[in-house]
Coordinates of C-alpha atoms in Angstrom, one line a residue:
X1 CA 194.1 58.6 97.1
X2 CA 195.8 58.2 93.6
X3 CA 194.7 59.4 90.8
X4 CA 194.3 55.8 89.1
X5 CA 191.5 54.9 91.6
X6 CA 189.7 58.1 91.7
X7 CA 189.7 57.4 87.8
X8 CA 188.2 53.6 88.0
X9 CA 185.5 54.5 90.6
X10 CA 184.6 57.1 88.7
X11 CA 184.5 54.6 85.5
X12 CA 182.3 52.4 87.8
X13 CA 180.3 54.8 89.1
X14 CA 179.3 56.4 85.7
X15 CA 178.7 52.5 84.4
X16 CA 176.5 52.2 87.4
X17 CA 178.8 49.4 88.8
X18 CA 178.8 48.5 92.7
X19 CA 182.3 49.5 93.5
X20 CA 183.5 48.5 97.4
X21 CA 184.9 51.8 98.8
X22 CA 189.1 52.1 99.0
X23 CA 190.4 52.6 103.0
X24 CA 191.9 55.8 102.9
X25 CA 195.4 56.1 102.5
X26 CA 196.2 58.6 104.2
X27 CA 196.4 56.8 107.6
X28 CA 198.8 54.5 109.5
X29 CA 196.3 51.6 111.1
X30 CA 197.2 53.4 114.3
X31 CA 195.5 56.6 112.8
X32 CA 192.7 54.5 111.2
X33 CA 191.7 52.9 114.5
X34 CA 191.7 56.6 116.1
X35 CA 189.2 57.7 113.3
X36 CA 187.3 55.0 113.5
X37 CA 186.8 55.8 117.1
X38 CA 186.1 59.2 117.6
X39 CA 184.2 59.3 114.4
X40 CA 181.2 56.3 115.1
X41 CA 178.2 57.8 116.2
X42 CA 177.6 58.8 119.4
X43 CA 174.7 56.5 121.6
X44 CA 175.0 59.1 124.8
X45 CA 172.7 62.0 124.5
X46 CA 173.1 62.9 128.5
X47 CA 176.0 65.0 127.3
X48 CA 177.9 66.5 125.1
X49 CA 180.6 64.7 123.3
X50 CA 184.4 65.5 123.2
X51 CA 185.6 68.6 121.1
X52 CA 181.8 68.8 120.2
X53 CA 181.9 72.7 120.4
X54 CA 185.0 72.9 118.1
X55 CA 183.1 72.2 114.8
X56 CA 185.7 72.7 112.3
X57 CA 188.7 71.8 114.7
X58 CA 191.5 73.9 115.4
X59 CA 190.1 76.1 111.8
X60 CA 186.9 76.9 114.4
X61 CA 186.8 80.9 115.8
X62 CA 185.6 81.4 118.7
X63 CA 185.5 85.6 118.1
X64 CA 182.4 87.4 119.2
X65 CA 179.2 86.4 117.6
X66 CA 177.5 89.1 115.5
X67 CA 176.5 89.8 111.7
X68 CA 180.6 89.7 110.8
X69 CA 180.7 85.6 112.1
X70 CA 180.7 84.4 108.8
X71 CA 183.5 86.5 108.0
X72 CA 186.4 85.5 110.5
X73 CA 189.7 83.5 109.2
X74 CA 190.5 80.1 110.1
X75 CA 191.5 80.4 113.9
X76 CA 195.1 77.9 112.8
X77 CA 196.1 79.8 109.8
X78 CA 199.7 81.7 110.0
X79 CA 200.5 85.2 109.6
X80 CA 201.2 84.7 106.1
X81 CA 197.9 83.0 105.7
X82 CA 196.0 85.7 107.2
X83 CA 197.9 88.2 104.9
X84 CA 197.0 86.4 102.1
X85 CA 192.8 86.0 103.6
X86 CA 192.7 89.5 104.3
X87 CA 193.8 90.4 100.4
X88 CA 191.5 87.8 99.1
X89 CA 188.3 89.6 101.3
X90 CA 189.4 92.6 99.3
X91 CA 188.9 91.0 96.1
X92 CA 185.5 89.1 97.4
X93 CA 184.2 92.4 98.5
X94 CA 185.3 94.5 95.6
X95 CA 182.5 95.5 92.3
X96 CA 183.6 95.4 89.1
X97 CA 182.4 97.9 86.8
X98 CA 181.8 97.5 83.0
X99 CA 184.8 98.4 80.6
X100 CA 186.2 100.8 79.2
X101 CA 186.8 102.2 83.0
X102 CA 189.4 104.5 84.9
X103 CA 190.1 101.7 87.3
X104 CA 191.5 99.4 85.1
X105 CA 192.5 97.0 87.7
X106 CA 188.6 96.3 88.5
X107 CA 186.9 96.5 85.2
X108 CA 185.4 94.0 82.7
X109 CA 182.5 93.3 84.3
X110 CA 179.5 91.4 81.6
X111 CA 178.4 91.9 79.5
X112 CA 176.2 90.2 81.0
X113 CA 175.8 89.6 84.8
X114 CA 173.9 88.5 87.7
X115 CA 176.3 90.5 90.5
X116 CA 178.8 93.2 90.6
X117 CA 180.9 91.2 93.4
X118 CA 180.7 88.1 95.2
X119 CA 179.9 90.0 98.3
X120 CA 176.3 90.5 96.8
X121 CA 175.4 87.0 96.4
X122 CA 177.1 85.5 99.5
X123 CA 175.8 88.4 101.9
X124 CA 178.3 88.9 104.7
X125 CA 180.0 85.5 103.7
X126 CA 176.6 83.5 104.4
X127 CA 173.4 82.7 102.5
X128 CA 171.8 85.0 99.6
X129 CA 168.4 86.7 99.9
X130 CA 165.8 85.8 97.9
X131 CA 163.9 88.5 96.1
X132 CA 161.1 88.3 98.8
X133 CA 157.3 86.3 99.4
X134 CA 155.3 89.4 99.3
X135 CA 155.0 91.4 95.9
X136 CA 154.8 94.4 97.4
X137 CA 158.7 94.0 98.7
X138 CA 160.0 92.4 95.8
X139 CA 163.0 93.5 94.8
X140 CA 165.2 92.6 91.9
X141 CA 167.1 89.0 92.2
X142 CA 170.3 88.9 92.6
X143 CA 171.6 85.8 95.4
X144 CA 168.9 84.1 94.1
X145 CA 169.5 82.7 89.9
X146 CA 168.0 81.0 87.4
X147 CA 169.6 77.8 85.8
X148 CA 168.5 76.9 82.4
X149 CA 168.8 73.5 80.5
X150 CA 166.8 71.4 77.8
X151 CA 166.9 68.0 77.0
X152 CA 169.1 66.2 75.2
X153 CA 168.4 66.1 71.1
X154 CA 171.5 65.3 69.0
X155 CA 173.7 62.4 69.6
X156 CA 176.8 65.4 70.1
X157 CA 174.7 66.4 73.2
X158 CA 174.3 62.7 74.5
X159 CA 178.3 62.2 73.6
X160 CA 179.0 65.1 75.4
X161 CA 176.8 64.4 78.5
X162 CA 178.1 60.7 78.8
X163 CA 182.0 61.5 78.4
X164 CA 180.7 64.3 81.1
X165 CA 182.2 67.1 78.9
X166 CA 178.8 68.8 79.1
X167 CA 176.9 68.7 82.6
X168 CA 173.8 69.3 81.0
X169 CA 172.8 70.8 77.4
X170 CA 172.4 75.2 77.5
X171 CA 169.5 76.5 76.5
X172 CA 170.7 77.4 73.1
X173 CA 170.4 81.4 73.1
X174 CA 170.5 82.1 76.7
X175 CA 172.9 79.3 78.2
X176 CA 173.5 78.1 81.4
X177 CA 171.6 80.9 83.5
X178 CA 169.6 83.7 83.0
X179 CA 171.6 86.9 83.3
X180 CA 169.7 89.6 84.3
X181 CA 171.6 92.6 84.4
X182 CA 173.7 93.8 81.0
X183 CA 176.4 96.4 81.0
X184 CA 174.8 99.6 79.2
X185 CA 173.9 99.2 75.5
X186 CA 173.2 96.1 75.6
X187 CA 169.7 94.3 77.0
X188 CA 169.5 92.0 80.0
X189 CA 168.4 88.7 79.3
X190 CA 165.0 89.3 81.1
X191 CA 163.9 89.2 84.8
X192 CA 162.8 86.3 87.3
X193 CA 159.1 86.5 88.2
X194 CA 158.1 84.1 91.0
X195 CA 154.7 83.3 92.5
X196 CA 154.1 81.4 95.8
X197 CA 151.2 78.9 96.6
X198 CA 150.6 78.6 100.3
X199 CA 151.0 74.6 101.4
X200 CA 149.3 74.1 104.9
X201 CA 150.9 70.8 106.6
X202 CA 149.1 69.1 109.6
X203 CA 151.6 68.3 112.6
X204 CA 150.8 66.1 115.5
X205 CA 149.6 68.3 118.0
X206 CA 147.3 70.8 116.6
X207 CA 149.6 72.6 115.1
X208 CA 150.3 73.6 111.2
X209 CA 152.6 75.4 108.8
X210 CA 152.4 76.8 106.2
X211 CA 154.7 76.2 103.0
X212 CA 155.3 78.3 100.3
X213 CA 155.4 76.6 96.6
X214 CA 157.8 78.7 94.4
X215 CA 156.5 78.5 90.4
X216 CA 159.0 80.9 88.0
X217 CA 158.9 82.3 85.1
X218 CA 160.6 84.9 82.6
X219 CA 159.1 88.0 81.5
X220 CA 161.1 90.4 79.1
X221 CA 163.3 87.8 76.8
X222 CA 165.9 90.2 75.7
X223 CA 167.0 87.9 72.9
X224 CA 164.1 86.3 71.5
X225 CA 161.3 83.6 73.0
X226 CA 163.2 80.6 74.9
X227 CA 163.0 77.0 73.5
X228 CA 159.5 76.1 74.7
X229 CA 160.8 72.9 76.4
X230 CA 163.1 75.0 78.8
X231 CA 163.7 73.7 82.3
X232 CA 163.9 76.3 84.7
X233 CA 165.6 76.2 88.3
X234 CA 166.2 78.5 91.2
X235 CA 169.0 78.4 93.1
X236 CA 170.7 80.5 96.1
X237 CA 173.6 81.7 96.8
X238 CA 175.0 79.0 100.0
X239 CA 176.9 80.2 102.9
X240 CA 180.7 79.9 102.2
X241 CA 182.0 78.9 105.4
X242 CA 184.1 75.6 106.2
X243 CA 184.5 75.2 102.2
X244 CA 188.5 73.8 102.6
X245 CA 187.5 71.9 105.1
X246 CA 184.9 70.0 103.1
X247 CA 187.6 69.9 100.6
X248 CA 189.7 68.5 102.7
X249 CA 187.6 65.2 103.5
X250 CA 189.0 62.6 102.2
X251 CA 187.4 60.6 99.0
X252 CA 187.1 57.2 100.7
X253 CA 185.1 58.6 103.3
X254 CA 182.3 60.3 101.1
X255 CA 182.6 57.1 99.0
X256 CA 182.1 55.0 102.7
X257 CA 179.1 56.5 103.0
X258 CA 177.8 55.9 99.6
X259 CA 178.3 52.4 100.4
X260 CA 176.7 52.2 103.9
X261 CA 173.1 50.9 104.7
X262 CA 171.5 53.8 106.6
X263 CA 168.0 52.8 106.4
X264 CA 164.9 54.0 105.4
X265 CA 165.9 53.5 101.3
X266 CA 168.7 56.2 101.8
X267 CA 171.3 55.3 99.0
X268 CA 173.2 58.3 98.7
X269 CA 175.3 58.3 95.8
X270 CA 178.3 60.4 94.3
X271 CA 178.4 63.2 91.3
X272 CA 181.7 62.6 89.5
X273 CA 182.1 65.8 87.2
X274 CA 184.7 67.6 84.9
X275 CA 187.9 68.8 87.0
X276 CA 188.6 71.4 84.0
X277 CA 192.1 71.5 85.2
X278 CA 192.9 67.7 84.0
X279 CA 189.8 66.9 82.3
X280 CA 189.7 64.0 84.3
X281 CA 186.1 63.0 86.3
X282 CA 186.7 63.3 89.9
X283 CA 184.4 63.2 93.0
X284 CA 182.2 66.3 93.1
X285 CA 181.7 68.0 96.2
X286 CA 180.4 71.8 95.6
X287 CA 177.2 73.9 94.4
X288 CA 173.9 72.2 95.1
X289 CA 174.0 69.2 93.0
X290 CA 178.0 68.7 94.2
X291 CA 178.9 69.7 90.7
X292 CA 182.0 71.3 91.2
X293 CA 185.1 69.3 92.5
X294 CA 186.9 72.5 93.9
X295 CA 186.7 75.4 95.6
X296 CA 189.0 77.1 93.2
X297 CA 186.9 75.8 90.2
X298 CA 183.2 77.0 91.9
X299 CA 184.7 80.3 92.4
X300 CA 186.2 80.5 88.6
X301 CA 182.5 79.4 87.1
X302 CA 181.2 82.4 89.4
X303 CA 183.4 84.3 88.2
X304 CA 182.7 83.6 84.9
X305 CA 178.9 82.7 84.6
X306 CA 177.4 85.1 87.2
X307 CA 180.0 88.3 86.5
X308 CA 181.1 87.6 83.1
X309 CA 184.6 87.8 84.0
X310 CA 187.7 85.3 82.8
X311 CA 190.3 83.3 84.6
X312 CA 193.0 81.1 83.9
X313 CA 190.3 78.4 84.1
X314 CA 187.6 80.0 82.2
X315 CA 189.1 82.3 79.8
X316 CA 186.7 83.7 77.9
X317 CA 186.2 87.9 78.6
X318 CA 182.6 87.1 77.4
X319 CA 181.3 85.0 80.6
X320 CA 177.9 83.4 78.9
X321 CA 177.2 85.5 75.9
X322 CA 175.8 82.7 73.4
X323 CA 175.3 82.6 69.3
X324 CA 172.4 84.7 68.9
X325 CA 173.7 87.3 70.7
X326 CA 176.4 88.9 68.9
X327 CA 175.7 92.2 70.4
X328 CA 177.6 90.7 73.6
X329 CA 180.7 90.1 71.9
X330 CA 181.2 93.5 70.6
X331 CA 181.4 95.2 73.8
X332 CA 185.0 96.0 74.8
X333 CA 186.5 93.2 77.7
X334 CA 188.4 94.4 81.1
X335 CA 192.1 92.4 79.5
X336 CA 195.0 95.0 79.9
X337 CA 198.3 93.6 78.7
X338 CA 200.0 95.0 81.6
X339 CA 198.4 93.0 84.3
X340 CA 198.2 89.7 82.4
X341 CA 195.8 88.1 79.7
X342 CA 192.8 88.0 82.1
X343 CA 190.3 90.3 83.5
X344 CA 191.2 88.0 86.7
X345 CA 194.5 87.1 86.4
X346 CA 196.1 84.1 88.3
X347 CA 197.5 85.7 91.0
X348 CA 194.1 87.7 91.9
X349 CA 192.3 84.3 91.4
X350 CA 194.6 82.6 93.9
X351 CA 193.8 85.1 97.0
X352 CA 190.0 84.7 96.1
X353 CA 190.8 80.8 96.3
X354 CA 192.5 81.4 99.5
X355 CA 189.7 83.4 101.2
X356 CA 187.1 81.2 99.9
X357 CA 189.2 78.1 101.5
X358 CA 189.5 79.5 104.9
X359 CA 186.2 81.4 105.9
X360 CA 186.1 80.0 109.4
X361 CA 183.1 78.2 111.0
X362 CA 182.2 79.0 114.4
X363 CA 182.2 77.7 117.8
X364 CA 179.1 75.9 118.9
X365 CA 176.8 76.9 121.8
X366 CA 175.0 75.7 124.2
X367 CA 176.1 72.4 123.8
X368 CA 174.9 71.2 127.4
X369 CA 172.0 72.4 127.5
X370 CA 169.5 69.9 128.0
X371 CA 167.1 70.9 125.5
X372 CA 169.7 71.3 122.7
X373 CA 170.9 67.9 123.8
X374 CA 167.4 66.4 123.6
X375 CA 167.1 67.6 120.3
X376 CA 170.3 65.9 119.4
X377 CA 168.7 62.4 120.4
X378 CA 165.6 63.3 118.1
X379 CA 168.1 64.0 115.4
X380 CA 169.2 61.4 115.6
X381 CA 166.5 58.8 116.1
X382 CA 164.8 60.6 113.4
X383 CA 167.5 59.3 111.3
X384 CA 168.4 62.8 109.6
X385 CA 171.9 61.1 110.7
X386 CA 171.9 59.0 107.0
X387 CA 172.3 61.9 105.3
X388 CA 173.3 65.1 107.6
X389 CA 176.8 62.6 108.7
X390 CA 177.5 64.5 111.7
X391 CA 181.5 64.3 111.8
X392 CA 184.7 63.7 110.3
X393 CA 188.7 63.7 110.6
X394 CA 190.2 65.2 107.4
X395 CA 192.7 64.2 105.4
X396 CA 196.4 64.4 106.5
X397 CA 198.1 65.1 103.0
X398 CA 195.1 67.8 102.7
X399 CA 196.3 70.4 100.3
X400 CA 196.9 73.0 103.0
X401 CA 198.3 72.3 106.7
X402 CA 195.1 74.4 108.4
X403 CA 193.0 71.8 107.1
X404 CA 194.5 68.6 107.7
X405 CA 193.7 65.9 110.2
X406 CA 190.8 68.1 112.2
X407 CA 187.8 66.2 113.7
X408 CA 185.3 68.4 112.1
X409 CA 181.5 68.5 112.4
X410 CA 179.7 69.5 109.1
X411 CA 176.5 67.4 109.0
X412 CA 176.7 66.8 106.1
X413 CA 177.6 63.4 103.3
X414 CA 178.2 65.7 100.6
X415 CA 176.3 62.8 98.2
X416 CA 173.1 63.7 96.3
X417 CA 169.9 62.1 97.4
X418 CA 166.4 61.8 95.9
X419 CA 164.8 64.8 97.5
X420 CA 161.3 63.9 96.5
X421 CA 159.0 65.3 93.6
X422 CA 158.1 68.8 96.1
X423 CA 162.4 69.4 95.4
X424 CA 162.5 68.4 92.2
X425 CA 163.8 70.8 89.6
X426 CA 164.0 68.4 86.4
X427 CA 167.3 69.6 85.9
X428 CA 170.0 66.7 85.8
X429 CA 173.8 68.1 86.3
X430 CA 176.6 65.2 85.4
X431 CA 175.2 61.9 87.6
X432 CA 172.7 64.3 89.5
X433 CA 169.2 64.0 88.0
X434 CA 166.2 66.8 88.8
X435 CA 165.1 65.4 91.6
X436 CA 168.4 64.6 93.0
X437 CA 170.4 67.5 95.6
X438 CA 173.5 67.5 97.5
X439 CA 172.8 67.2 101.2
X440 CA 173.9 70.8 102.7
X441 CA 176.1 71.2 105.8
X442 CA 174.2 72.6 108.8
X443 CA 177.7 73.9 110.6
X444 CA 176.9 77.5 111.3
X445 CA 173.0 77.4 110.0
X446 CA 171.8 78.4 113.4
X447 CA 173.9 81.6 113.0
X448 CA 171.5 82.2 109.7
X449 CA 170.1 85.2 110.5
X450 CA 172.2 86.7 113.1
X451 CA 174.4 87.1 109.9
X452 CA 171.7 88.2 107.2
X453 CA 168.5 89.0 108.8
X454 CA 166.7 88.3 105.6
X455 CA 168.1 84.6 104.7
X456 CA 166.2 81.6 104.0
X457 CA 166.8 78.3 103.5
X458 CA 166.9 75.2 101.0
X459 CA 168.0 75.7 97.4
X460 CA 165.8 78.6 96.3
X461 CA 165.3 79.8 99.5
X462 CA 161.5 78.9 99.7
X463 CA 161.7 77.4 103.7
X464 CA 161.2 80.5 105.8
X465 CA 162.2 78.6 109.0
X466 CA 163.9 75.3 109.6
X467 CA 160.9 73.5 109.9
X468 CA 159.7 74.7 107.0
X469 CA 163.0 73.3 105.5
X470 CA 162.1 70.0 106.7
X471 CA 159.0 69.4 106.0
X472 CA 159.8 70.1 102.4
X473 CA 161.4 67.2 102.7
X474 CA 160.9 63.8 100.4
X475 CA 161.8 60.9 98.5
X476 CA 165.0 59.1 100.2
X477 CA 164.3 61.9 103.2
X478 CA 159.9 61.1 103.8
X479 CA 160.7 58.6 106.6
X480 CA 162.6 60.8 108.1
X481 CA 159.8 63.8 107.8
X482 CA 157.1 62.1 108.8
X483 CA 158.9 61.3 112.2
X484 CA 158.9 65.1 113.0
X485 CA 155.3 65.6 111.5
X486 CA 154.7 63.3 114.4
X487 CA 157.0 64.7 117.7
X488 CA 155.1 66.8 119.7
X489 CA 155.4 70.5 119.9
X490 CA 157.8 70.2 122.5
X491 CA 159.7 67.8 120.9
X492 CA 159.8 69.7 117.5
X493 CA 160.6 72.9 119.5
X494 CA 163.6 70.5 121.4
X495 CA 164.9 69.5 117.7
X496 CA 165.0 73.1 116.0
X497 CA 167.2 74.3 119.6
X498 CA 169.1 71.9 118.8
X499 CA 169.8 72.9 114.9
X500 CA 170.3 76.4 116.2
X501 CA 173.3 75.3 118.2
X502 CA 175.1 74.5 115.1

């Protein structure tokens, strides 16, 4: 899709115009009549469909399921690509350590920081951990962050938000997130407390379940009280697989599905946020309120926000130290002359890019068994379809030749919906407002906690099983909710097998 269009739907879109979605250009009407064909959705639940298993393609692995799934290149990538993933899990495993250091090569870390590596967030390549439900166990966050924003209260900051320079206004001291580890000599910007409320829900059946209500706060301000009108939201680190494949989906799709009627009041819509590259607005896709448009530019804000470490896109060696904490900028930075002008120089940045692309998702199982496959027909009769769009074929001038034209199953719209006042955060990023979320792929979430034990799901990782997931669901997703409230056991037992084949 040219840039030109990308531009005016984005125009629209921010003007909260109806804009018809383009046809993608991509494909001859040969092509388009193939897409159209083997991407409808499916009416036969007495089987499973063709390729079904192969969820991301000729990118899926089929290598021996354990905790290392997550971890696996894509299956079609060439010798030189696997060269190039295997240096990039270096990098994506490596800790930094603060400067001045020995290892010049791997220092510059902070001042302030959430994580040492990516590895520590993303554990094994799949979800964070959250710091734990009981007390007792708690241990200090580190997958699991805190994003900080406050309203709007200058003109600059409504400029700013509507041109979409700014995705939402810092909190003024601490910024974007709350840091809370500091290199030494310098304080931490204080530490996440969380308390649970137990939420029993009634199911059809007899049964129950019990959710648990996350409420945060922040004890030990290092740099003073925070603005009292502070908006406060958790958020975990995702699973990385599949990410150049979602990527790779082309815009007129995502934007196809924006325009559909699905029922039940869905009316997915999409983020359009800063591509820092161009500063142009392009179709976000990334994070959970799909405000990043790349995978290069998510793993340069990470870089930057949760290690305090700069890149050719975010250059500053400071990460997020703010005005009013001057302390920050006086500790020495991890730029040596020698190996360029940043602490992650291009080249480095490129082989994290390239690992990040190609984490592979795996094969599914049990595809024909006929409890996973009445599950499927639950699914979708339940209509979680509207959101969780079960397939797709990519784009065939994708950026990289792995990832282009592969019927791929993500489950996934990659649009934010109204999740419902339970979800909400009150945090708006670009378009997204707080109660608004990306819908998440499910490719590979039944492999959860075969890769970390200790995972758990939704955005802050308060859903301690799938159904716990769902039922937190609201808004343009009740309808949807109350259907599996009101399966019977069986049936509810039928439709998480079925989630746990993917």
């Amino acid at each position: 899709m040219s840039k030109t269009v990308v531009a005016v739907l984005a125009a629209l879109a921010v003007a909260g115009a109806a804009a018809s979605p383009p046809v993608r250009d991509d494909l001859t009407p040969a092509d388009r009549e193939r897409v159209t064909k083997v991407t409808a959705a499916t009416r036969d639940f007495s089987q499973a469909e063709q390729f079904e298993a192969m969820s991301a393609g000729a990118a899926t692995t089929r290598k021996l399921i354990n905790a290392d799934i997550f971890s696996q290149p894509s299956a079609n990538l060439t010798f030189e690509g696997r060269q190039q993933f295997l240096v990039g899990n270096g990098l994506f495993r490596k800790d930094w350590v603060s400067s001045p250091s020995s290892t010049q090569a791997s220092d510059g870390l902070g001042p302030l920081f959430n994580a040492r590596s990516c590895q520590a967030c993303h554990t094994k390549d799949g979800r964070g951990t959250v710091p734990g439900f009981d007390p007792m166990e708690r241990s200090d966050a580190v997958a699991l962050l805190l994003r900080l924003a406050v309203p709007p209260s200058t003109d600059e900051h409504r400029r700013l938000l509507a041109s979409g320079e700014l995705p939402f206004v810092p909190e003024p001291v601490y910024g974007s997130q709350l840091q809370n580890f500091a290199v030494p000599g310098l304080p931490a910007e204080g530490r996440m407390e969380i308390e649970y409320e137990p939420v029993v829900v009634e199911l059809n059946g007899g049964e129950t379940a019990t959710l648990m209500k996350p409420a945060y706060r922040i004890e030990n301000p290092g740099y003073g009280p925070l603005r009292p009108d502070v908006q406060i939201s958790a958020r975990l680190a995702p699973p990385m697989i599949g990410l150049g494949l979602l990527e790779a989906i082309h815009p007129a799709d995502i934007l196809a599905n924006a325009a559909a009627d699905h029922g039940d009041g869905v009316s997915g819509r999409p983020n359009w946020v800063r591509d820092v590259r161009t500063g142009e607005r392009v179709l976000g896709r990334f994070n959970w309120k799909a405000s990043q448009p790349t995978v290069e530019q998510q793993s340069a804000v990470a870089f930057s926000n949760d290690m305090g470490l700069s890149t050719p896109l975010f250059t500053s060696h400071y990460g997020e130290c703010r005005p009013g904490q001057e302390a920050c900028f006086k500790m020495p930075h991890g730029a040596q002359p020698r190996l360029g002008e940043h602490e992650v120089p291009g080249e480095l940045m490129d082989f994290v890019t390239m690992y990040s692309l190609n984490l592979a998702v795996p094969q599914r199982r049990d595809i024909d068994d006929k409890r996973v496959l009445a599950g499927k027909r639950l699914f979708y009769e339940a209509n979680c379809v509207a959101c969780h769009v079960p397939k797709y074929v990519t784009s065939r001038d994708a950026k990289r030749p792995e990832h282009r034209f592969q019927l791929i199953w993500p489950y996934t719209d990659l649009l934010l919906h109204d999740m419902g006042e339970g979800l909400a955060d009150g945090v708006s990023e670009d378009l997204a407002s707080g109660s608004e979320w990306r819908t998440p792929p499910l490719w590979g979430i039944g492999l959860t906690r075969t890769v970390n034990p200790n995972a758990t799901w939704l955005h802050d990782g308060r859903a301690r099983t799938l159904l716990e997931a769902i039922l937190w669901h609201g808004g343009e997703a009740q309808a949807a909710r109350d259907r599996v409230v009101a399966m019977t056991p069986q049936e509810r037992a039928d439709l998480i097998r079925f989630l746990e084949s993917l």
